[in-house]
PDB file of C-alpha atoms in Angstrom:
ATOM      1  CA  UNK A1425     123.251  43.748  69.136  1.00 51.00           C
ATOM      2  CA  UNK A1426     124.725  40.662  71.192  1.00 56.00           C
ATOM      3  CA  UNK A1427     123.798  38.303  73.361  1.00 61.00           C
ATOM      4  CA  UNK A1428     124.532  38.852  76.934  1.00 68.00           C
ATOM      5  CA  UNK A1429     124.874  42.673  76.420  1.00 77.00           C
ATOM      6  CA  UNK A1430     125.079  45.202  78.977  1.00 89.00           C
ATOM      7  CA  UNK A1431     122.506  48.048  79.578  1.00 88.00           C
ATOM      8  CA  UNK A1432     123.779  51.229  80.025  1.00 93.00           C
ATOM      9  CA  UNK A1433     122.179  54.513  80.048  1.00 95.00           C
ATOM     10  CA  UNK A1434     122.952  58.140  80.899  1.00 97.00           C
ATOM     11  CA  UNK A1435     122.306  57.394  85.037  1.00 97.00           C
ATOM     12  CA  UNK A1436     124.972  55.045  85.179  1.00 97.00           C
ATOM     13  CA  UNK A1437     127.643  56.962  83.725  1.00 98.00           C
ATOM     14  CA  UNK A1438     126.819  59.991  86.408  1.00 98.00           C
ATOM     15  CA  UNK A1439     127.091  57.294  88.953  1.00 98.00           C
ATOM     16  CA  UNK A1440     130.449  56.042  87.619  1.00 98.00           C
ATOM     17  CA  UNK A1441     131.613  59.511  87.416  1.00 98.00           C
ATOM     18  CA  UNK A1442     130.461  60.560  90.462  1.00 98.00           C
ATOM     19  CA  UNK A1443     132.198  58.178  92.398  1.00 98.00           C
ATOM     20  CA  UNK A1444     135.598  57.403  90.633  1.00 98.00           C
ATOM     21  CA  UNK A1445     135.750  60.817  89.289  1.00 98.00           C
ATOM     22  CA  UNK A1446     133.742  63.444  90.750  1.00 98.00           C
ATOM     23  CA  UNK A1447     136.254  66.548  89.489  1.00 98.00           C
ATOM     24  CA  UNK A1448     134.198  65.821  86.206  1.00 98.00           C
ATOM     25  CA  UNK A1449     130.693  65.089  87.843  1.00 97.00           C
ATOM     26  CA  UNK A1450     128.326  67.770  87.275  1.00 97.00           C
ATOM     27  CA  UNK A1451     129.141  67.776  83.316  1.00 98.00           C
ATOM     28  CA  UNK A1452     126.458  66.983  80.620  1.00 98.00           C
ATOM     29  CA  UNK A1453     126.610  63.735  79.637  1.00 98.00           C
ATOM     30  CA  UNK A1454     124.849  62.616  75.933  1.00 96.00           C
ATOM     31  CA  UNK A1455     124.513  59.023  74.730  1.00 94.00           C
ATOM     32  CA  UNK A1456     125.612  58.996  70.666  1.00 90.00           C
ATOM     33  CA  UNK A1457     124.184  57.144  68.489  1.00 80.00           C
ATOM     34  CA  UNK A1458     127.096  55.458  66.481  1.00 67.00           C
ATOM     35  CA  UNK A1459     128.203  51.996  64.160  1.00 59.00           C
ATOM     36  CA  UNK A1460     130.057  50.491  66.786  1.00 67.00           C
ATOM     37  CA  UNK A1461     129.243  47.454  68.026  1.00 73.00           C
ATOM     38  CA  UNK A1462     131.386  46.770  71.078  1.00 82.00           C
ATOM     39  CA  UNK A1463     131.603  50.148  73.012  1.00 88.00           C
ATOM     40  CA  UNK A1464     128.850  52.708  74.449  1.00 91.00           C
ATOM     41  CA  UNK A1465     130.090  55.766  73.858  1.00 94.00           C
ATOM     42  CA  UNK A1466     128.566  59.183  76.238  1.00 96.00           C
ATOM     43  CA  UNK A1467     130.190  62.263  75.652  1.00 97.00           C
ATOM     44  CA  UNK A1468     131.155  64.038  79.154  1.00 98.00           C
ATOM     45  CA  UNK A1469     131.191  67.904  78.341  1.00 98.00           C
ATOM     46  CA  UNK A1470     132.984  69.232  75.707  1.00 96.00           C
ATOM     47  CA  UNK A1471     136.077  68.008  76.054  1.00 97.00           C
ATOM     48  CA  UNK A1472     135.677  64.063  77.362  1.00 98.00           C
ATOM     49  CA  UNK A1473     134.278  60.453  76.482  1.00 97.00           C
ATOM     50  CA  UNK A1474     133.074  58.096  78.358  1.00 97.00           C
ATOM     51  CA  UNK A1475     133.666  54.613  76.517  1.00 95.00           C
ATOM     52  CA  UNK A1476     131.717  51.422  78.168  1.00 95.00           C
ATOM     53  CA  UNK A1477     132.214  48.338  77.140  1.00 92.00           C
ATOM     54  CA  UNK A1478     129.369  46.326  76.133  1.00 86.00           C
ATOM     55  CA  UNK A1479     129.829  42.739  76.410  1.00 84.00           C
ATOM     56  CA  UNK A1480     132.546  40.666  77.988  1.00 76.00           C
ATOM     57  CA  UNK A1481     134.629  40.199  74.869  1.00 71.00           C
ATOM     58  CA  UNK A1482     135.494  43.809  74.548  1.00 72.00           C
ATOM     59  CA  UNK A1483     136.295  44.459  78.311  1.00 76.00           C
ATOM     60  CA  UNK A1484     139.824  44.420  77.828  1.00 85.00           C
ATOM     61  CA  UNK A1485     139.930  47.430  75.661  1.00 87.00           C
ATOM     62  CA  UNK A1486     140.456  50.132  78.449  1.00 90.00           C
ATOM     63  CA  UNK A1487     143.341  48.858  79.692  1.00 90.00           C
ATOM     64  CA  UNK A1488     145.134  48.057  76.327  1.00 88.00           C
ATOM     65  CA  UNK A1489     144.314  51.424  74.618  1.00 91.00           C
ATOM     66  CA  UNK A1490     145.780  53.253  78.235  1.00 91.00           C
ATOM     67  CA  UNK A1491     148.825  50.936  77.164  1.00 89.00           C
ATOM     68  CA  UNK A1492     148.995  51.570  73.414  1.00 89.00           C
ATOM     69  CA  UNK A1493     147.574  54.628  72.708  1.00 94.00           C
ATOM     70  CA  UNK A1494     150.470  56.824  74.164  1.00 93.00           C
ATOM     71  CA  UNK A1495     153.011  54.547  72.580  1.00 90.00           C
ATOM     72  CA  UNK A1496     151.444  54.881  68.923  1.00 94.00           C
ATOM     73  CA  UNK A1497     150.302  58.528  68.652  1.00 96.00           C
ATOM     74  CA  UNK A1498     153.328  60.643  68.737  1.00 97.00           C
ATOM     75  CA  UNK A1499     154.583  58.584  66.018  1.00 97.00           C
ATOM     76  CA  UNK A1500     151.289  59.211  63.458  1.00 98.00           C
ATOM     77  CA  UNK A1501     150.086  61.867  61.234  1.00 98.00           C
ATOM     78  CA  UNK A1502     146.115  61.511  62.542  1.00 98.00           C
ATOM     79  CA  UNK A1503     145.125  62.515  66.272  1.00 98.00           C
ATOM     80  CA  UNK A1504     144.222  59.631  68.172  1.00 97.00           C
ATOM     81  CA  UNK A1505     141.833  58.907  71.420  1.00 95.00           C
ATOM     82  CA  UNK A1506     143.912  60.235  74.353  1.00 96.00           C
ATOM     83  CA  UNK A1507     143.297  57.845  77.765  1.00 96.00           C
ATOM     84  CA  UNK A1508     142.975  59.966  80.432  1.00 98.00           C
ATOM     85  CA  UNK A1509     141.466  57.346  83.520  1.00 97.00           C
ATOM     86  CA  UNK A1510     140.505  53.625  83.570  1.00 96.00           C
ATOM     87  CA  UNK A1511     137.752  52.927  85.785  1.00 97.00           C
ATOM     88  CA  UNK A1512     137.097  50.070  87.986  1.00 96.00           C
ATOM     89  CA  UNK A1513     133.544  47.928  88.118  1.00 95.00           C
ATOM     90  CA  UNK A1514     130.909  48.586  90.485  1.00 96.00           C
ATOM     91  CA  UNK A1515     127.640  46.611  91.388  1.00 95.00           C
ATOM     92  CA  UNK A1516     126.124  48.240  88.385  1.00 94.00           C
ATOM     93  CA  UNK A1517     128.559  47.712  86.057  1.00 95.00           C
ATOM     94  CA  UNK A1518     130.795  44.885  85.830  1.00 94.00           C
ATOM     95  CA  UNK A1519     133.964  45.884  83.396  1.00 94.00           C
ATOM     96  CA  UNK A1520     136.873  48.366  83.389  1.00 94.00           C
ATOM     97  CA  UNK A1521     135.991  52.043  81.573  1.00 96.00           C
ATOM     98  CA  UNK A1522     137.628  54.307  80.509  1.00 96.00           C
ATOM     99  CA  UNK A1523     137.493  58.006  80.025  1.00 98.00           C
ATOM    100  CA  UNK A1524     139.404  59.816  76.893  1.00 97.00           C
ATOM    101  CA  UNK A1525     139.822  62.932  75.357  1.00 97.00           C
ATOM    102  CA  UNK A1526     137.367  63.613  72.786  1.00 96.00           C
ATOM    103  CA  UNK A1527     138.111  63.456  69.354  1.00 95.00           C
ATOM    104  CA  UNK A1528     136.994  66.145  67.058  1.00 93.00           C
ATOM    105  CA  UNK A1529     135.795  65.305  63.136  1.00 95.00           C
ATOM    106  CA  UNK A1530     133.244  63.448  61.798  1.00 95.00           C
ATOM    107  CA  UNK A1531     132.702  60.307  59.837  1.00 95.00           C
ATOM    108  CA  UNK A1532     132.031  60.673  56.148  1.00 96.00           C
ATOM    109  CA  UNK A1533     131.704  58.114  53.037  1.00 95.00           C
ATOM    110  CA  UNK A1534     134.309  58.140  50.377  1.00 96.00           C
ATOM    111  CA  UNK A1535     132.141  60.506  48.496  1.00 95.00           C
ATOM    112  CA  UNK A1536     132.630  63.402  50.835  1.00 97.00           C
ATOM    113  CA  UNK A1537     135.888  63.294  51.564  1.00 98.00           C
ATOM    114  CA  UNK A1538     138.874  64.744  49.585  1.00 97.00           C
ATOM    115  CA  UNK A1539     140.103  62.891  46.639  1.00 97.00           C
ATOM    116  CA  UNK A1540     143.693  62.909  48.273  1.00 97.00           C
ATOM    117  CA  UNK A1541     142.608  60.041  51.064  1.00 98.00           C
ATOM    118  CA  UNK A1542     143.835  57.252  49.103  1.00 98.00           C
ATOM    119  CA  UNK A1543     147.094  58.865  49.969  1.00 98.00           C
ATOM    120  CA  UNK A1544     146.887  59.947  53.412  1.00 98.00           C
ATOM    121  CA  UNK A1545     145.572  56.750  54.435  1.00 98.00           C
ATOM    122  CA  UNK A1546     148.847  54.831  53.382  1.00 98.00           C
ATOM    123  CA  UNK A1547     150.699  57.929  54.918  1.00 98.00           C
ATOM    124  CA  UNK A1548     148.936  56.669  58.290  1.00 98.00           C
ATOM    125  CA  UNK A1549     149.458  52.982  57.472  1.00 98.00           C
ATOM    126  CA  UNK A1550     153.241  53.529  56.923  1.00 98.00           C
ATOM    127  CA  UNK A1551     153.921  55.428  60.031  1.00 98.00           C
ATOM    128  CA  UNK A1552     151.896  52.876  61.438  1.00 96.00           C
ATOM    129  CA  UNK A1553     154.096  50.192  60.306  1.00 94.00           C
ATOM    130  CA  UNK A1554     157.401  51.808  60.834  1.00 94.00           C
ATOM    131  CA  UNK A1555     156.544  52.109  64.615  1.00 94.00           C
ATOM    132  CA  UNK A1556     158.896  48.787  66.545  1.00 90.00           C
ATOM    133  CA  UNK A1557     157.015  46.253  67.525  1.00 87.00           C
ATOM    134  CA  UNK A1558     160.226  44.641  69.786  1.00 76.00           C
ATOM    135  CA  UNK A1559     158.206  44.890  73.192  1.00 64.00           C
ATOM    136  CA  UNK A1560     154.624  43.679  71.557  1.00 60.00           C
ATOM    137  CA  UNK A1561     154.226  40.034  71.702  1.00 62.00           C
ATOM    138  CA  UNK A1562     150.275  39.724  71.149  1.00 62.00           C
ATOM    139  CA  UNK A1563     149.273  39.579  66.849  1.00 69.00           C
ATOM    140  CA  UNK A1564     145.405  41.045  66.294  1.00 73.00           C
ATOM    141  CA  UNK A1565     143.251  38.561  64.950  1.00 77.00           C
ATOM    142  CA  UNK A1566     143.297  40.206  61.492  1.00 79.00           C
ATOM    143  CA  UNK A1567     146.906  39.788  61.384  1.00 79.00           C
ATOM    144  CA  UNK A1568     147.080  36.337  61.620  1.00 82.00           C
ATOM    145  CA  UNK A1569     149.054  34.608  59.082  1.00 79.00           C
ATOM    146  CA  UNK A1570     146.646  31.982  58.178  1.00 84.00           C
ATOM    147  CA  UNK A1571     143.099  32.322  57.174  1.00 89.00           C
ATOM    148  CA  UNK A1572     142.111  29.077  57.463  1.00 91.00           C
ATOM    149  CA  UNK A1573     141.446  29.245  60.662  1.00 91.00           C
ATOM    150  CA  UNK A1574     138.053  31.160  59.252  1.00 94.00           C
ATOM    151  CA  UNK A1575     137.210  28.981  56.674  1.00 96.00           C
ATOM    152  CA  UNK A1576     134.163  27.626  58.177  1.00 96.00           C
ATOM    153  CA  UNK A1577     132.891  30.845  59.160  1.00 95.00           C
ATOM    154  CA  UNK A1578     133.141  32.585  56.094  1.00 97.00           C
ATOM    155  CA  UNK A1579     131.556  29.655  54.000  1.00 97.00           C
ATOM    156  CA  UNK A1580     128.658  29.239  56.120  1.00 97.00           C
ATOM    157  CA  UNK A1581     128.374  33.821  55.912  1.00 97.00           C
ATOM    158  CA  UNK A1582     128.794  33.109  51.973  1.00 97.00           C
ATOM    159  CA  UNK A1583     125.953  30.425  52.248  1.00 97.00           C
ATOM    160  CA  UNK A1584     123.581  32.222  54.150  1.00 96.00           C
ATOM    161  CA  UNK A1585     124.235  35.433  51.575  1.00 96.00           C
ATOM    162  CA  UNK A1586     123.071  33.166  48.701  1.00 96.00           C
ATOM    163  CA  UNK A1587     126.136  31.236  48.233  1.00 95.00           C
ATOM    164  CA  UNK A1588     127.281  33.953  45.452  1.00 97.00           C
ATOM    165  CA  UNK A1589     130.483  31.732  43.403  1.00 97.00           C
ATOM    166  CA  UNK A1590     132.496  34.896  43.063  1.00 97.00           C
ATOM    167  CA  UNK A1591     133.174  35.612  46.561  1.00 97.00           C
ATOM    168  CA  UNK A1592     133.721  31.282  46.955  1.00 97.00           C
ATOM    169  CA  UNK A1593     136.102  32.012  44.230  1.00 97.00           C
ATOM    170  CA  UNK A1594     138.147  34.557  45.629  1.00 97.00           C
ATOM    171  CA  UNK A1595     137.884  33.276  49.451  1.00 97.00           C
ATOM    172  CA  UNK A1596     139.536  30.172  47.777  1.00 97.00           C
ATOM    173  CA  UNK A1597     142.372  32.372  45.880  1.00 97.00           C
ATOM    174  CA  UNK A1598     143.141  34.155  50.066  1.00 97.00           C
ATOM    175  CA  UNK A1599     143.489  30.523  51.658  1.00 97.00           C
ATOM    176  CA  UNK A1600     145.869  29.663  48.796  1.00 97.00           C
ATOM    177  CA  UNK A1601     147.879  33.015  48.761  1.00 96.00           C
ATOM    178  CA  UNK A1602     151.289  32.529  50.098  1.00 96.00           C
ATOM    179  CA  UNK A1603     151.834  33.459  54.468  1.00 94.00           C
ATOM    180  CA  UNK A1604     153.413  36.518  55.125  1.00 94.00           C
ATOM    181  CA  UNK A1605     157.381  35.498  56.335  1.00 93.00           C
ATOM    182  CA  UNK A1606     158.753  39.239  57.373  1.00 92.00           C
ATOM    183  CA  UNK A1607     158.662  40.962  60.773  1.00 90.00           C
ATOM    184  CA  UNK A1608     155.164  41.880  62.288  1.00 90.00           C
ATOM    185  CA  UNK A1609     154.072  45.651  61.897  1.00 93.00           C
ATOM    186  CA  UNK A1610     151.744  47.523  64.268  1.00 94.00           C
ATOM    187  CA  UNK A1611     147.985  47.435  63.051  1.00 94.00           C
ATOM    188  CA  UNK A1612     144.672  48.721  63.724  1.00 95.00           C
ATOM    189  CA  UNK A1613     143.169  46.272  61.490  1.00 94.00           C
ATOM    190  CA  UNK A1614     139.575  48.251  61.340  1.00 94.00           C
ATOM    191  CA  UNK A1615     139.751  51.050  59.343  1.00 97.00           C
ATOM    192  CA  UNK A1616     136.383  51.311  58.428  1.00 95.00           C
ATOM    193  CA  UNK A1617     134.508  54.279  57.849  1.00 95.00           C
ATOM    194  CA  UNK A1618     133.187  53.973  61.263  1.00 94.00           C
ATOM    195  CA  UNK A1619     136.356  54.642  62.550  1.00 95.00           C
ATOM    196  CA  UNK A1620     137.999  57.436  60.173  1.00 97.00           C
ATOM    197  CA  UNK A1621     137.141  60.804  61.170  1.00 97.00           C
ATOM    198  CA  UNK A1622     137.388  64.020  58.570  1.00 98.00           C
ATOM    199  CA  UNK A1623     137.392  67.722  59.047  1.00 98.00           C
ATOM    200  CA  UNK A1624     137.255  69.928  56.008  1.00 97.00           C
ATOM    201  CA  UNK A1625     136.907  66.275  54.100  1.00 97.00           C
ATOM    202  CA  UNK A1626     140.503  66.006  55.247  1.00 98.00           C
ATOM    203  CA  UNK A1627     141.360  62.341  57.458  1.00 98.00           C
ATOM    204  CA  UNK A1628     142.376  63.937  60.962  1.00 98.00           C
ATOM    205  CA  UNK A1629     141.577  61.208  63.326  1.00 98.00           C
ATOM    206  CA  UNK A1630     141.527  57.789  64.047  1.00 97.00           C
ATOM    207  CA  UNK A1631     139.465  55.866  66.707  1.00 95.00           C
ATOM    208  CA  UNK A1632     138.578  52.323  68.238  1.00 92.00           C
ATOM    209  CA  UNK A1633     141.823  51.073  68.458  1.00 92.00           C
ATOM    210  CA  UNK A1634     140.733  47.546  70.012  1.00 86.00           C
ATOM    211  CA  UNK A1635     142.161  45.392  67.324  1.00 87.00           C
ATOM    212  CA  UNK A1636     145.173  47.171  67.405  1.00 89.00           C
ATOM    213  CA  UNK A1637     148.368  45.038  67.841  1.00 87.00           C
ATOM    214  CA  UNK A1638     151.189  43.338  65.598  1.00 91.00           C
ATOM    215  CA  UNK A1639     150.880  40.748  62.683  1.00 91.00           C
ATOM    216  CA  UNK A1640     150.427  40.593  58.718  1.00 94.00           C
ATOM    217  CA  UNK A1641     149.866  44.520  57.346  1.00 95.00           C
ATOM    218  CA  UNK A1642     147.931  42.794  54.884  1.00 96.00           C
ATOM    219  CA  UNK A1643     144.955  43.942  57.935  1.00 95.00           C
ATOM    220  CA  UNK A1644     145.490  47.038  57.616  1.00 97.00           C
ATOM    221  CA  UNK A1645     145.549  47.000  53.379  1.00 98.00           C
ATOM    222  CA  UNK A1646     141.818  46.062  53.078  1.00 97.00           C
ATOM    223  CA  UNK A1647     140.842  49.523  54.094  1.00 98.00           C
ATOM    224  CA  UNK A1648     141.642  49.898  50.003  1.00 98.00           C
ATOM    225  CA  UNK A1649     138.105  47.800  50.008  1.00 98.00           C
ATOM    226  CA  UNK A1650     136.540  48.664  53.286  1.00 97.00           C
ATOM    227  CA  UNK A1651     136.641  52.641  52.644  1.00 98.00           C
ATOM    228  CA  UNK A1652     138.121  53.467  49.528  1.00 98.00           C
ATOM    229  CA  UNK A1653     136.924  53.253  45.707  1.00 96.00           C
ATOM    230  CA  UNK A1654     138.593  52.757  42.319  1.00 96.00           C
ATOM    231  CA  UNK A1655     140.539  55.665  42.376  1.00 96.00           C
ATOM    232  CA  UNK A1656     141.303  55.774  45.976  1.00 97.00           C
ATOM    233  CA  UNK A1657     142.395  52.256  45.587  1.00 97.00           C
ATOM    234  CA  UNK A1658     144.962  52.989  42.625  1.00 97.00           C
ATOM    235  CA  UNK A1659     146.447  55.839  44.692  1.00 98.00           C
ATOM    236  CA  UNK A1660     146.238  53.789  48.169  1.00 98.00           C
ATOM    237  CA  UNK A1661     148.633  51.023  46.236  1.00 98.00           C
ATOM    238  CA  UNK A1662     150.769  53.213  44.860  1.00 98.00           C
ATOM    239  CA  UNK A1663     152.092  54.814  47.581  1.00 98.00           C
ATOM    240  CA  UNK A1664     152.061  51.240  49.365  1.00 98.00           C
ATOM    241  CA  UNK A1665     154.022  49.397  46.177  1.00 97.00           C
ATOM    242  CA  UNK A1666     156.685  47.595  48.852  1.00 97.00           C
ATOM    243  CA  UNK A1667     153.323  44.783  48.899  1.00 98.00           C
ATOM    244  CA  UNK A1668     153.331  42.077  46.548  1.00 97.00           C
ATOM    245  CA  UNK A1669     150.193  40.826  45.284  1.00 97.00           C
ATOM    246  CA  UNK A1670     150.247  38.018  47.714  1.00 97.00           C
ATOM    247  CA  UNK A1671     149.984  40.323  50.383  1.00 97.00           C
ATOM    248  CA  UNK A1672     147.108  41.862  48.703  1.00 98.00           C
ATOM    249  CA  UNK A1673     144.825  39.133  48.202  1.00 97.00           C
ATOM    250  CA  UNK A1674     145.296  38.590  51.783  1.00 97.00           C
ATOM    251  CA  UNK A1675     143.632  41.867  52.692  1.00 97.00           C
ATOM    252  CA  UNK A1676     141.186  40.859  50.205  1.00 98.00           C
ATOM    253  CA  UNK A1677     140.365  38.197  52.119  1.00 97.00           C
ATOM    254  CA  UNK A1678     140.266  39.946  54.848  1.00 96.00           C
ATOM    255  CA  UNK A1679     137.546  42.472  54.158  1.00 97.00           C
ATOM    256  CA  UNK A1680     135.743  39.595  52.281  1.00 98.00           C
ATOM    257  CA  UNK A1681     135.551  37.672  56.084  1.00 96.00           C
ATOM    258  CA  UNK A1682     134.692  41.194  57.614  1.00 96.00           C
ATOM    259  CA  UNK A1683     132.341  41.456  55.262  1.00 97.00           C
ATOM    260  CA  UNK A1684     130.137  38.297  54.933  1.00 97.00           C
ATOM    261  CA  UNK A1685     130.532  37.502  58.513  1.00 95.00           C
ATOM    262  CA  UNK A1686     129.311  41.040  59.552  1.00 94.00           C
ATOM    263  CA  UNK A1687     126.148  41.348  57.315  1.00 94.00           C
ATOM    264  CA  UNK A1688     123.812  38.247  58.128  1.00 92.00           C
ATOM    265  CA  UNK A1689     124.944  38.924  61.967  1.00 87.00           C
ATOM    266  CA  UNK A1690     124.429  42.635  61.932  1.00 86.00           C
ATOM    267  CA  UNK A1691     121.219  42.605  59.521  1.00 90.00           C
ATOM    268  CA  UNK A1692     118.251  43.388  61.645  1.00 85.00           C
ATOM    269  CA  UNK A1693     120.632  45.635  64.713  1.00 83.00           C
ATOM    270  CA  UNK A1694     122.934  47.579  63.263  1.00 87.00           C
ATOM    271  CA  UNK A1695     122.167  49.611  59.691  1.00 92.00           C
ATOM    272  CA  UNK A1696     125.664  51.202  59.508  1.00 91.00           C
ATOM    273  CA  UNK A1697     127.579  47.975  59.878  1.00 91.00           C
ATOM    274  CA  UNK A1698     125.121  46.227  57.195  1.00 94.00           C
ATOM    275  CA  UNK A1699     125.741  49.656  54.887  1.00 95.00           C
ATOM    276  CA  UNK A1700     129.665  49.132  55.304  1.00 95.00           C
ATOM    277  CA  UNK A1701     129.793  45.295  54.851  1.00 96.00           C
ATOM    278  CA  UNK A1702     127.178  45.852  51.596  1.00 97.00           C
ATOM    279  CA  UNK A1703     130.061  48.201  49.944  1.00 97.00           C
ATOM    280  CA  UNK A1704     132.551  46.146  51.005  1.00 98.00           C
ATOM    281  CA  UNK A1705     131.115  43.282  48.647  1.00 98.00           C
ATOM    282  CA  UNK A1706     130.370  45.323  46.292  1.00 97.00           C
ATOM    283  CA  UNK A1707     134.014  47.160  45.961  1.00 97.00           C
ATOM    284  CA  UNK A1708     135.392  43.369  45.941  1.00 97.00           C
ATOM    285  CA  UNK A1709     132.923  42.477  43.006  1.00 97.00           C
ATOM    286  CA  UNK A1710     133.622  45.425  41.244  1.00 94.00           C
ATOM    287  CA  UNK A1711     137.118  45.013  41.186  1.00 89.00           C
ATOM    288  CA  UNK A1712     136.996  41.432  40.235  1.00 84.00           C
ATOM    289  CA  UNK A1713     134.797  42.032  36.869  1.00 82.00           C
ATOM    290  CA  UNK A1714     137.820  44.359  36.033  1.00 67.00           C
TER     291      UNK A1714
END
């Protein structure tokens, strides 16, 4: 999917395991096929991932999910991935790993899932929110208080899409919408259906934390666009009604950028991204013709 990427394949991770942490070598290890685009994931067993990542910008992950991970999850109402051991790089591989406890559910579109979602996921963006951010200094890209920092980006995406006037229009309204002036909250900032996982079409889990940090909760809103529909939406905002409009538009804009930026780069590599991105646009459409 990237330039520069890293191989990996099922012989690596026994090697990996086998040396850093043979107490688990001998397990079955799969490859799965997922929509990420900055992790290999193998499952070890039936109990354990093994999560690689796959180019250099993602190598930090390990170490800040082993650092935020335990912090967050007592304090939410979804399970989250549970580090259990950071490995080191080899010859073979050249990044930290990390092994985590796996994650039961599965992903699911807003069409299988119960019609109650729009509510639990402000329930999980509320805890998420309420959790103190005194000892986190770093804000996630998708909390930034500006946007403009994107505008090229997302007008050459909107270009190469066909230049639609619509989504000009609203980019324009986000760079124009006032900055966010309270306290920073805790965010994932990628709750995409990639990363929601169900059981009984009930949300139980939450994974790929690696945007997670501090910054506008507006990046954490535009899961009303990235996931949700109409209805989910109306219930989503209901329960979140301490947001001004201001704040979203912002999320707007930010699944807009996610969006546009992800389908031309994703197009021919990775169908679920493309699938995601596609109803993103259209949600955002939709709810602009009103």
């Amino acid at each position: 999917m990237h330039d520069g990427e890293i191989a990996t394949d099922v012989s690596l991770v026994d090697e990996l395991v086998r040396t850093q942490f043979p107490r688990w070598h001998g397990l079955p290890i799969t490859q799965l096929e997922h929509g990420g685009t900055d992790h290999a994931i193998y499952r070890l067993g039936d109990e354990l991932a093994v999560r690689l990542p796959r180019i250099e910008w993602s190598s930090g992950q390990a170490e800040r999910d082993a650092a935020t991970l335990p912090k967050l999850a007592p304090h939410l109402p979804v399970a989250v991935p549970e580090p259990l051991e950071l490995g080191e790089p080899t010859e073979n591989y050249p990044y930290r790993w990390s092994v985590v406890r796996w994650l039961s559910g599965d992903i699911a579109t807003i069409g299988e899932v119960s019609e109650t979602t729009g509510i639990r996921l402000a329930e999980l963006v509320q805890a998420l929110h309420g959790i103190d951010t005194a000892v986190e200094a770093w804000t996630t890209y998708r909390g930034r208080l500006d946007h403009a920092s994107s505008d090229d980006r997302v007008r050459e995406s909107i270009a190469e899409l066909g230049n639609d006037p619509r989504l000009l229009a609203l980019w324009r309204e986000v760079l124009d919408a006032p900055h966010w002036d309270q306290p920073a909250r805790w965010l994932h900032a990628d709750l995409h259906e990639g990363n929601l996982l169900f059981t009984d079409r009930e949300l139980t889990g939450v994974i790929d934390w690696g945007c997670a940090a501090v910054g506008d909760p507006a990046g954490d809103l535009m899961t009303a666009w990235l996931f949700l529909d109409e209805r989910g939406r109306r219930a989503f905002r209901r329960e979140l009604a301490e947001f001004d409009d201001a704040t979203w538009l912002r999320a707007q804009g930010w699944a807009l950028e996610l969006a546009v930026v992800a389908l031309p780069y994703y197009r021919d590599t990775n169908p679920f991204l493309v699938g995601v991105a596609t109803r993103t646009i259209e949600q955002l459409l939709a709810e602009r013709a009103g």
